[in-house]
Amino acid sequence: AERALRALLPYPRGAVGMAQSPRIFCVSLGKYDAVLAFNRFVLGGPLSAIIKWMLEWTKVAASDGRPIGILFWKLADWASMLLTRTLFKLNSSPDGPSAKAV
């Protein structure tokens, strides 16, 4: 069967509907410690370690095609865009990551 070709959307606006993607990361600092960052909000400690475990578990579940993982990541992607537009806004500095490389 012939597959219809679609034009690729420009990144990041085509993917997230904004000029910048949310900056989200979670780094393990041991079994019971981690650092979670969401744009300018940073949280460290055991709660971050629990969140990191949940992120890993649900991402593996989604990759496996399990409904719980797929649903979690659909909701998480939507929530991260909403939170970036409202509570945890990105820095709009012209020297930030949205500035063009020289």
C-alpha positions as semicolon CSV with decimal commas, in nm:
position;residue;x (nm);y (nm);z (nm)
1;A;0,000;0,000;0,000
2;E;0,122;0,345;-0,083
3;R;0,165;0,572;0,215
4;A;0,074;0,939;0,184
5;L;0,371;1,162;0,250
6;R;0,321;1,446;0,494
7;A;0,542;1,750;0,522
8;L;0,751;1,756;0,837
9;L;0,653;2,022;1,085
10;P;0,920;2,272;1,192
11;Y;1,073;2,211;1,534
12;P;0,992;2,311;1,798
13;R;0,677;2,506;1,705
14;G;0,531;2,222;1,497
15;A;0,584;1,971;1,777
16;V;0,495;2,172;2,085
17;G;0,315;2,481;1,953
18;M;0,571;2,717;2,109
19;A;0,898;2,881;2,006
20;Q;1,085;2,667;2,264
21;S;1,038;2,315;2,396
22;P;1,000;2,268;2,770
23;R;1,332;2,187;2,937
24;I;1,273;1,876;3,145
25;F;1,526;1,636;3,294
26;C;1,564;1,401;3,586
27;V;1,907;1,277;3,698
28;S;1,969;0,997;3,946
29;L;2,211;1,076;4,229
30;G;2,185;0,733;4,389
31;K;1,913;0,486;4,478
32;Y;1,715;0,731;4,693
33;D;1,820;1,068;4,552
34;A;1,770;1,255;4,224
35;V;1,729;1,602;4,075
36;L;1,427;1,689;3,864
37;A;1,416;2,011;3,661
38;F;1,118;2,153;3,475
39;N;1,215;2,475;3,299
40;R;1,330;2,700;3,589
41;F;1,181;2,482;3,867
42;V;1,429;2,242;4,033
43;L;1,348;1,973;4,290
44;G;1,600;1,744;4,457
45;G;1,580;1,456;4,701
46;P;1,384;1,134;4,750
47;L;1,065;1,264;4,584
48;S;1,262;1,327;4,265
49;A;1,400;0,971;4,284
50;I;1,043;0,834;4,303
51;I;0,938;1,050;4,008
52;K;1,242;0,931;3,811
53;W;1,149;0,567;3,876
54;M;0,791;0,640;3,761
55;L;0,915;0,814;3,444
56;E;1,141;0,518;3,361
57;W;0,873;0,258;3,433
58;T;0,606;0,432;3,227
59;K;0,844;0,502;2,935
60;V;0,935;0,132;2,919
61;A;0,564;0,044;2,940
62;A;0,487;0,286;2,654
63;S;0,772;0,143;2,445
64;D;0,627;-0,202;2,509
65;G;0,289;-0,082;2,379
66;R;0,117;-0,116;2,718
67;P;-0,185;0,115;2,752
68;I;-0,083;0,253;3,094
69;G;0,249;0,379;2,957
70;I;0,097;0,520;2,640
71;L;-0,176;0,701;2,835
72;F;0,071;0,835;3,091
73;W;0,297;0,986;2,824
74;K;0,008;1,135;2,623
75;L;-0,108;1,308;2,942
76;A;0,246;1,402;3,049
77;D;0,325;1,559;2,710
78;W;0,002;1,759;2,720
79;A;0,060;1,864;3,083
80;S;0,420;1,973;3,017
81;M;0,303;2,207;2,739
82;L;0,023;2,347;2,958
83;L;0,254;2,402;3,254
84;T;0,515;2,568;3,032
85;R;0,254;2,812;2,902
86;T;0,114;2,891;3,249
87;L;0,303;2,815;3,573
88;F;0,658;2,721;3,475
89;K;0,729;2,958;3,187
90;L;1,056;2,944;2,997
91;N;1,303;3,229;3,015
92;S;1,238;3,450;2,712
93;S;1,591;3,592;2,703
94;P;1,717;3,664;2,349
95;D;2,043;3,494;2,450
96;G;1,863;3,176;2,556
97;P;1,830;2,850;2,363
98;S;1,591;3,004;2,111
99;A;1,863;3,238;1,984
100;K;2,018;3,135;1,653
101;A;2,368;2,989;1,661
102;V;2,639;3,209;1,513
